[in-house]
CSV table of N, CA, C and O in Angstrom, one decimal:
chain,number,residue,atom,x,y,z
A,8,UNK,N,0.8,-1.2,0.0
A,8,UNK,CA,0.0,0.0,0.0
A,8,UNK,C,0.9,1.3,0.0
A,8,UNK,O,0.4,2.2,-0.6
A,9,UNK,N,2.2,1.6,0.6
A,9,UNK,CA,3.2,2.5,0.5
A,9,UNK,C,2.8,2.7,-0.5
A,9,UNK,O,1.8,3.5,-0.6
A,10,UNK,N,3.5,2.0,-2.1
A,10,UNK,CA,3.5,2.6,-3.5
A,10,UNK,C,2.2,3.3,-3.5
A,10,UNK,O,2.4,4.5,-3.1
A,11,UNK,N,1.1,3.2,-3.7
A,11,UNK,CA,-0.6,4.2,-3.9
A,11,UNK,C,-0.2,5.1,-3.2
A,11,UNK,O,-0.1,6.2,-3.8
A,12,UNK,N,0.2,5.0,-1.6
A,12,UNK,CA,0.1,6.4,-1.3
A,12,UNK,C,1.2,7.3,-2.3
A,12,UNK,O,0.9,8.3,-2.9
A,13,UNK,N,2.6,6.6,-2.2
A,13,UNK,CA,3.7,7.4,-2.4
A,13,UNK,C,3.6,7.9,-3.8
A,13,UNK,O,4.6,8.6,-4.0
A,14,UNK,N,2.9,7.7,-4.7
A,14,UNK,CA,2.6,7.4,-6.4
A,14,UNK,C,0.8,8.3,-6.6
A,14,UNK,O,0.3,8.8,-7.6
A,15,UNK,N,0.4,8.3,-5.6
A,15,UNK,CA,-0.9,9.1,-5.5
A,15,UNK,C,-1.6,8.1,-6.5
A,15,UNK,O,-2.0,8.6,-7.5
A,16,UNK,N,-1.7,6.8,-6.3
A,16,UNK,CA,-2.6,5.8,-7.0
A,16,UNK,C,-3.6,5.3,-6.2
A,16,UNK,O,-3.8,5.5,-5.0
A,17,UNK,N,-4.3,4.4,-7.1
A,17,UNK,CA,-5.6,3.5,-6.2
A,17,UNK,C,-5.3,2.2,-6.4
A,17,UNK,O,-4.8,1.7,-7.3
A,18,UNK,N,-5.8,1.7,-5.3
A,18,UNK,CA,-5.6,0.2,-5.5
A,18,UNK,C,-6.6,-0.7,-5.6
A,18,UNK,O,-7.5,-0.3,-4.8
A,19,UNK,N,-7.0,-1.8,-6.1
A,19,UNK,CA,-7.9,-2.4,-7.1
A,19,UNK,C,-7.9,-3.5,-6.2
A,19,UNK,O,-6.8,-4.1,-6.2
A,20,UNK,N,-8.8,-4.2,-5.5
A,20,UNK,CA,-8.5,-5.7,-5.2
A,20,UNK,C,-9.7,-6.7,-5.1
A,20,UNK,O,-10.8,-6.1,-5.1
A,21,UNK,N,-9.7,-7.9,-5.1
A,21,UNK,CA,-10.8,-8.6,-4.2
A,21,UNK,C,-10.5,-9.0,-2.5
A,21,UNK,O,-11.3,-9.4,-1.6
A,22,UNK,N,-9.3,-8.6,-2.4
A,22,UNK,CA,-9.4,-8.4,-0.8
A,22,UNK,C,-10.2,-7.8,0.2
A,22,UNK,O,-10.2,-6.6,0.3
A,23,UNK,N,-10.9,-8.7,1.1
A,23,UNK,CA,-11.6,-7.3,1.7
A,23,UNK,C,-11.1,-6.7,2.9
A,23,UNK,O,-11.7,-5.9,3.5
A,24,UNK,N,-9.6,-7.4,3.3
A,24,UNK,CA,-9.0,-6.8,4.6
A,24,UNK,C,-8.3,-5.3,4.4
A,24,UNK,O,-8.0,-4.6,5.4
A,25,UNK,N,-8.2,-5.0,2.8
A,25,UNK,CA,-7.8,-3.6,2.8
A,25,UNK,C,-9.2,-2.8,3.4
A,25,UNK,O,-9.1,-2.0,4.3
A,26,UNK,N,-9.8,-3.0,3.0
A,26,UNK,CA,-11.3,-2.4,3.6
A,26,UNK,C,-10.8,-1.8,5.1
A,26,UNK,O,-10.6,-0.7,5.5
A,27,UNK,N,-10.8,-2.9,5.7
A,27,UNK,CA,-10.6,-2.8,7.3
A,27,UNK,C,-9.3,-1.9,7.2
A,27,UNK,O,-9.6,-0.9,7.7
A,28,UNK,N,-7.8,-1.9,6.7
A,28,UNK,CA,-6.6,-1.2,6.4
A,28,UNK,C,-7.0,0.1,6.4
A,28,UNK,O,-6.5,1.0,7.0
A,29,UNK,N,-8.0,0.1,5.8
A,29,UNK,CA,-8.6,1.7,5.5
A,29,UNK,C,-9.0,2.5,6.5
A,29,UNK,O,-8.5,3.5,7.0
A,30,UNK,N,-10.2,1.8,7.0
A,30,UNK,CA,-10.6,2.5,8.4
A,30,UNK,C,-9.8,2.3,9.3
A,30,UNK,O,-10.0,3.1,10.2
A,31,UNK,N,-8.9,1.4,9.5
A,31,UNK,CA,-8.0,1.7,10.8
A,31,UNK,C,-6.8,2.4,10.8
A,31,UNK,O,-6.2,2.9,11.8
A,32,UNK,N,-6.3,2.4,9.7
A,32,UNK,CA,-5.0,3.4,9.4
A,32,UNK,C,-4.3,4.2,8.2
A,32,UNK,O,-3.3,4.9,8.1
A,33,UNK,N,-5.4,3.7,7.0
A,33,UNK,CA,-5.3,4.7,5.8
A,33,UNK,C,-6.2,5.6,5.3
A,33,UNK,O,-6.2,6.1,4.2
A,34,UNK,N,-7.2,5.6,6.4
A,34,UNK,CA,-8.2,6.3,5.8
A,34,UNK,C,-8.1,8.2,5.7
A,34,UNK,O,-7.7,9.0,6.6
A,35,UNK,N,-8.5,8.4,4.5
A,35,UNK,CA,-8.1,9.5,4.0
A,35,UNK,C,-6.8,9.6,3.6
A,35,UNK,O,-6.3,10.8,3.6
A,36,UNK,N,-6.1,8.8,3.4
A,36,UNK,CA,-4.7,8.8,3.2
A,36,UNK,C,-4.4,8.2,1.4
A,36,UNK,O,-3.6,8.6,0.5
A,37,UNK,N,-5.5,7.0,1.5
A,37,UNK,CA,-5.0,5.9,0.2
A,37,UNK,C,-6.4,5.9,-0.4
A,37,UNK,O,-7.3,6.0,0.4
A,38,UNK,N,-6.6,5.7,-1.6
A,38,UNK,CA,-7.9,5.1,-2.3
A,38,UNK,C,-8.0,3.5,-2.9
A,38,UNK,O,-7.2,2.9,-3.7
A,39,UNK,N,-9.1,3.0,-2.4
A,39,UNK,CA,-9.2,1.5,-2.1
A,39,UNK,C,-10.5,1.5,-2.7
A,39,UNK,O,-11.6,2.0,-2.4
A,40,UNK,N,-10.1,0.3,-4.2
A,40,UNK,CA,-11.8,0.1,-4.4
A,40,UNK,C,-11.4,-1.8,-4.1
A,40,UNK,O,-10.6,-2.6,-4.5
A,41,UNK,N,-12.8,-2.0,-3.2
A,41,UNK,CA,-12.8,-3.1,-3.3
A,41,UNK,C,-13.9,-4.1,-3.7
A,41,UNK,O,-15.1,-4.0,-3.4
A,42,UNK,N,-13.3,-5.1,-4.8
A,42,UNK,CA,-14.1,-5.7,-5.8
A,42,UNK,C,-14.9,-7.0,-5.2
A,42,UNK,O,-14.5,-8.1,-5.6
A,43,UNK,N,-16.3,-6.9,-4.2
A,43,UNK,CA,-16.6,-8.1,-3.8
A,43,UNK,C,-17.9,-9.0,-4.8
A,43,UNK,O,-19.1,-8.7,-4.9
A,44,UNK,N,-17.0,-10.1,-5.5
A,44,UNK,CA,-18.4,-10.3,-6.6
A,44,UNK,C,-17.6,-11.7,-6.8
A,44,UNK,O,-16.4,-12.0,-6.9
A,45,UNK,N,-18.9,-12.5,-6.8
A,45,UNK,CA,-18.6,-14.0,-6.8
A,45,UNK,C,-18.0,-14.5,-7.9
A,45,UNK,O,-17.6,-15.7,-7.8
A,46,UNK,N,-17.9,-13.9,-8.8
A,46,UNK,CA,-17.0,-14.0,-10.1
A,46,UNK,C,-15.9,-12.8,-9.7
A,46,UNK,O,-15.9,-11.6,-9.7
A,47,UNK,N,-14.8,-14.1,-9.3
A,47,UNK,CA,-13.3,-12.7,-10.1
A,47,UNK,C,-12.3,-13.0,-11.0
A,47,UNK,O,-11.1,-13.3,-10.9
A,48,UNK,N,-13.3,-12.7,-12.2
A,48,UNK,CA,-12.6,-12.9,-13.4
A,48,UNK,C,-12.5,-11.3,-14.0
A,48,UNK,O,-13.3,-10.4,-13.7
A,49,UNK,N,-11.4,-11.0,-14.9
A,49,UNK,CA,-11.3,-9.9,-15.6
A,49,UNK,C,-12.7,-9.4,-16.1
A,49,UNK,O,-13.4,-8.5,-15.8
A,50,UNK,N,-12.8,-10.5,-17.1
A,50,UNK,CA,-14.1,-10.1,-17.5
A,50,UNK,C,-15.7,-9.5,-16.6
A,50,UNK,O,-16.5,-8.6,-17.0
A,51,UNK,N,-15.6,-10.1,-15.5
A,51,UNK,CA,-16.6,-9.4,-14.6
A,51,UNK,C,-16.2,-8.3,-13.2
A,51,UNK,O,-17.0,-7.8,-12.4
A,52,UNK,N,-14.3,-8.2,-13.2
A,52,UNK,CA,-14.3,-7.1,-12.7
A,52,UNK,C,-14.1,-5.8,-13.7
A,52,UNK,O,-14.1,-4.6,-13.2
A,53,UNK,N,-13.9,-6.0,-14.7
A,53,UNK,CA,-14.1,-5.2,-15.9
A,53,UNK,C,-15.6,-4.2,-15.9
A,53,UNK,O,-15.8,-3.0,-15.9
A,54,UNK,N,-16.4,-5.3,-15.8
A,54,UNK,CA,-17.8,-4.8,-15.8
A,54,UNK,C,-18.6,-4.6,-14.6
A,54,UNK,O,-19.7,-4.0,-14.6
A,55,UNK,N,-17.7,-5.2,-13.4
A,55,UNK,CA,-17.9,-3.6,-12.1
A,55,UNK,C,-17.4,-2.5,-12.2
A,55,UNK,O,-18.1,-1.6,-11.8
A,56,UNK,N,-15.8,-2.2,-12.7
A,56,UNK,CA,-15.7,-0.9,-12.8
A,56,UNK,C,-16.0,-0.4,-14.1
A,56,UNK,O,-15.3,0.6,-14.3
A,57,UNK,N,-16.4,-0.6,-14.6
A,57,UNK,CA,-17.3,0.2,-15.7
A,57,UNK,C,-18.6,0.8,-15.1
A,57,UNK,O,-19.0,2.0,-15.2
A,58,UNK,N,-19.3,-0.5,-14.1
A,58,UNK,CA,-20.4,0.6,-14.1
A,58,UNK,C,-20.2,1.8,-12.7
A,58,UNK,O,-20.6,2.9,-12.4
A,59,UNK,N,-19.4,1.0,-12.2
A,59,UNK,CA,-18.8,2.5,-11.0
A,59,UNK,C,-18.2,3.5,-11.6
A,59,UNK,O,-18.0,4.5,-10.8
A,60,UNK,N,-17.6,3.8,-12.8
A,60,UNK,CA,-17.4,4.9,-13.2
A,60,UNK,C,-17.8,5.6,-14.3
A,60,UNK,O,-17.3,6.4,-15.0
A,61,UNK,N,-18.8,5.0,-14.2
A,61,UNK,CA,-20.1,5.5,-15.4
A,61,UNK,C,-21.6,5.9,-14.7
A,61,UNK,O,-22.4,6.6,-15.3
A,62,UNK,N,-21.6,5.3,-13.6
A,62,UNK,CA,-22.2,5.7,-12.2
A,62,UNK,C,-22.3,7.6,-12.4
A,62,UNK,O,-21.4,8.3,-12.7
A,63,UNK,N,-23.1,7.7,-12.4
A,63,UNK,CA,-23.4,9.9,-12.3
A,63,UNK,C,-22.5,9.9,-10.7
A,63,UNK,O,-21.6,10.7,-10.6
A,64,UNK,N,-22.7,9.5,-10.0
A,64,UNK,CA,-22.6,9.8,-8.6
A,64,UNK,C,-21.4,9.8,-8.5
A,64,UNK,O,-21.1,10.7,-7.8
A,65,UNK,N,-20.1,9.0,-9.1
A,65,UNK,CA,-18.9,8.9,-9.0
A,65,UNK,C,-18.0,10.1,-9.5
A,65,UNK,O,-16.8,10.2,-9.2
A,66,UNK,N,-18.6,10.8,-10.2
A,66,UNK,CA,-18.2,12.4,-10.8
A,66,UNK,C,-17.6,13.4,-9.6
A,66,UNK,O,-16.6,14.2,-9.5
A,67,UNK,N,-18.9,13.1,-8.5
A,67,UNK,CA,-18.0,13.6,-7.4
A,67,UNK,C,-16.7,13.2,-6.6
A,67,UNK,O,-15.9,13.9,-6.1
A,68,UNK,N,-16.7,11.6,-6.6
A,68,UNK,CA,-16.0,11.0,-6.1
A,68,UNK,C,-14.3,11.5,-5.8
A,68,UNK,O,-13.8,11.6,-6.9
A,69,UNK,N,-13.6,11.7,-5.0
A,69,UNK,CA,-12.3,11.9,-4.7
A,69,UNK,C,-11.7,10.3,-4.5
A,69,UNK,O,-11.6,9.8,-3.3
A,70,UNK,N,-11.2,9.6,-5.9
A,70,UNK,CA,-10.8,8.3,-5.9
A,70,UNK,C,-9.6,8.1,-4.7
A,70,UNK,O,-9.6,7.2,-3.9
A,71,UNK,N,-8.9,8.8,-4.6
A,71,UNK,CA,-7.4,8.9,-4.3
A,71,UNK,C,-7.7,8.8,-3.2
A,71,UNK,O,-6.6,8.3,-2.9
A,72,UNK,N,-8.5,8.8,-2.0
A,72,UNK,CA,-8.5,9.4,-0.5
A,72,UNK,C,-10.0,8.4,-0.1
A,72,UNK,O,-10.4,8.4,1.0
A,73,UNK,N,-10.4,7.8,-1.0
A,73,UNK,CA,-11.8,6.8,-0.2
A,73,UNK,C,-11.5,5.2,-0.7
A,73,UNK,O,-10.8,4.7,-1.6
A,74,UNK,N,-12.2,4.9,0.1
A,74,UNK,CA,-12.6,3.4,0.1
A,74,UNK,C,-13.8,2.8,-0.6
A,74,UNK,O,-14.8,2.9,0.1
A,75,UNK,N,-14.1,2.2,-1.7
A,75,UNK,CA,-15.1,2.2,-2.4
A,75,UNK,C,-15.4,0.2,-2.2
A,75,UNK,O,-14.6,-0.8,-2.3
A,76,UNK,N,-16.6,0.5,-2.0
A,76,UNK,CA,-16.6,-1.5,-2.6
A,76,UNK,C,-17.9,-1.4,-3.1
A,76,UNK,O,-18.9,-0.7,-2.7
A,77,UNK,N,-17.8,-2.3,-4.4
A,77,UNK,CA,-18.3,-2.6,-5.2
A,77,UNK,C,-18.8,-4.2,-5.6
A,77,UNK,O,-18.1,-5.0,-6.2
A,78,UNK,N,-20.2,-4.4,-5.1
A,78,UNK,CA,-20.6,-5.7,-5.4
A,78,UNK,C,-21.7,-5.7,-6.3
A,78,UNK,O,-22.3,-4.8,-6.9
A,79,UNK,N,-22.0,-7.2,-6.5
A,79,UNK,CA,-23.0,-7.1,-7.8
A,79,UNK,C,-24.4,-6.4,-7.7
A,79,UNK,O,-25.0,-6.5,-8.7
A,80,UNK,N,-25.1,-5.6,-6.5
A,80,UNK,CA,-26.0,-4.9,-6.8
A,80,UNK,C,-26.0,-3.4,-6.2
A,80,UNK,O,-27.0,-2.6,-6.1
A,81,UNK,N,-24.6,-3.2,-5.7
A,81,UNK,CA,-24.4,-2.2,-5.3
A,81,UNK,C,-23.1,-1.1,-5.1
A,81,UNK,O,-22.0,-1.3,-5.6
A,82,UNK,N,-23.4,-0.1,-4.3
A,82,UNK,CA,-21.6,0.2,-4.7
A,82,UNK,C,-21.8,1.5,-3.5
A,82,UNK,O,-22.6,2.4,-3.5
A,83,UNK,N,-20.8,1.2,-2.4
A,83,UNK,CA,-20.8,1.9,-1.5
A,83,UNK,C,-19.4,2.6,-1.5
A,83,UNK,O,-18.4,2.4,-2.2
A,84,UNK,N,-19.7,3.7,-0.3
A,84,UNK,CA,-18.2,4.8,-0.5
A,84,UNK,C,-18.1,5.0,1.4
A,84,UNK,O,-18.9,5.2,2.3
A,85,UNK,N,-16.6,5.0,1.2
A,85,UNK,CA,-16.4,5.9,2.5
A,85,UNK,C,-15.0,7.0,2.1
A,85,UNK,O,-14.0,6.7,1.4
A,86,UNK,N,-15.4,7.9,2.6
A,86,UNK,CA,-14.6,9.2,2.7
A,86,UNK,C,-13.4,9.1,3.8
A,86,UNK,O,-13.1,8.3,4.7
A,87,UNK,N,-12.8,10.6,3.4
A,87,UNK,CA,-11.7,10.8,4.5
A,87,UNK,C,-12.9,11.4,5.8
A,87,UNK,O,-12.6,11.2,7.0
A,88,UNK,N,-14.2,12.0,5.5
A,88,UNK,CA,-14.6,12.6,6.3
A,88,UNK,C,-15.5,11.8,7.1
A,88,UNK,O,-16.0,12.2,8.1
């Protein structure tokens, strides 16, 4: 997780313990989308983030500094605030 912060990137996973990483010590610091979907194949995390960033609501989004997860009927956010 260093490199994201140090590189000002986001990190992409099906892990869901970055989740917890986030709220206990990088929150507002790193951006974390996390991919929970019973398929994790390219092909179908392809077509979660497609629709999270085609999503109207994600326009506001500050990727860099939240925690996002993304499952097959929904798509939640936490902020630095």
């Amino acid at each position: 997780m260093a490199h994201t912060k140090v590189e000002d990137r986001i990190l992409v996973t099906f892990d869901v313990d970055f989740g917890r990483l986030f709220h206990r010590y990088e929150r507002g610091l790193v951006g974390i989308i996390v991919l929970r979907l019973a398929d994790q194949t390219v092909a179908s995390a392809n077509r979660a983030l497609e629709r999270l960033f085609t999503d109207p609501a994600a326009e506001a989004l500050v990727f860099e500094r939240s925690l996002v997860i993304v499952d097959e009927i929904r798509i939640r956010v936490t902020t630095d605030s």
